[in-house]
């Protein structure tokens, strides 16, 4: 069995919904994981923001506008009275529910319930569409099996057991549809796998069912060697290892959710990135095999904060690092990059939830300096310890901008560099020119 995940643009309109039919109706068994229609989750986030600010009228107006938009999609998508009226009822039911929440107090839980509407509607629409055409399919609710634990990690035992039960009940079906992104938390409440989480849903489902392959269908033909939103003429990479793809996803390649490679790597399940607009393009295949190449790809992760801790007491002392790390552990804040000298340590984080508390705690260890609006550039390639030279092409590319931190040797397949976010576009473009000179960058 395979798992197919279709992202927001792949279900972005009535036309795109119809274009999925030949891709999924090929007489092989598959689980189809869907995102919300493009723009929906952003609109639901905006609506929740207004709700959290107490602007209930404004959130109600937004809700009504979305309800109308979805009615228009339903009009364009269904031709029979039966399925059209089911779709219109479904839209009213979901937006009626959202509207009813606005009469209650805002809470994080109510926000999660609102954010779940997009995937609940898109999956129902696909199921209705297939039913209208006469193609058998079944919809299994992700909230019946997808669950995260108290640390926000997938609860694999629960997921496996519950998904197995759901699948056993629909054993003969070829097309099994479910929602990406949404899940329950350890308390049974509606939650989600964070923005872009449908990729993660797909690989978690792939791992839980030991699928033959996970296919992530999106609006671009595979993972490119640089961020196409900032660099022109980027090129697709045909093969990547799990480790390489995981680094790129974690360090900002938006095509994949940051954690989405982990479940596939754990069970050695190939992940294929495909383009719904060009289904014949082979895209990118991610497996355990790495084909060495000096430079493969570049990605950038914004929203980084650097903390510099300086103390003369560090000189020749031991136990210092432990004390610093304990602060981050205490506030459940992961560190991305770290560099050290005899008297100072620089660390980066991307989660500012406990920044003030962390700075306060670190101040008892040394003088702390904080710098925000930083970006980590990650270059994936062959950086195994026996590589000759220090990758001068990277540093030549960056020689017109301030380089704040460098992490070389931490991993055999990547180098990370910290820069000011304002220098990101120039850095990415210059890296493409230097590392991938065969590309025609304008
Ligand atoms: P979906 O809605 O299908 O999940 P996303 O918008 O989340 O799609 O991801 C696809 C987008 O990721 C592409 O349109 C592209 O702009 C962006 N992207 C960023 N970095 C890369 C990269 N290295 N390779 C391919 N796409 C990338
Ligand atoms: N709809 C969700 C989002 O926009 C999940 C996803 O698209 O993967 O974040
Ligand atoms: Mg995505």
XYZ file of N, CA, C and O in Angstrom, residues 26 60 69 114 117 147 158 181 223 255 316 338 413:
52
model
N -6.300 4.395 -9.789
C -5.513 3.546 -10.688
C -5.560 2.081 -10.247
O -4.652 1.304 -10.536
N -16.693 36.914 13.062
C -17.950 36.419 12.490
C -18.076 36.799 11.017
O -18.504 36.000 10.182
N -17.444 31.448 0.257
C -16.421 30.949 -0.687
C -16.554 29.447 -0.867
O -16.452 28.918 -1.971
N -11.035 25.357 15.433
C -11.292 26.181 14.240
C -10.323 25.780 13.120
O -10.732 25.568 11.973
N -10.996 22.861 10.585
C -12.108 22.831 9.604
C -11.620 22.598 8.174
O -12.289 21.928 7.398
N -2.524 10.792 16.929
C -2.429 11.356 18.276
C -0.985 11.734 18.627
O -0.052 11.033 18.233
N -0.287 4.144 19.837
C -1.715 4.474 19.711
C -2.111 4.579 18.234
O -3.141 4.040 17.803
N -2.586 16.973 8.929
C -2.466 18.104 9.851
C -3.137 17.889 11.201
O -2.548 18.137 12.236
N 12.207 18.496 -4.772
C 12.998 19.406 -3.949
C 14.091 20.053 -4.804
O 14.843 19.367 -5.475
N 8.959 22.869 1.198
C 8.267 21.769 0.523
C 8.009 20.599 1.486
O 7.097 19.801 1.271
N 39.247 27.362 31.373
C 39.771 26.130 31.979
C 38.770 25.417 32.908
O 39.142 24.504 33.625
N 25.508 25.753 17.738
C 26.320 26.147 18.892
C 27.780 26.307 18.461
O 28.274 25.509 17.664
N 26.904 15.747 6.445
C 26.226 16.148 5.214
C 25.721 17.580 5.213
O 24.965 17.963 4.328
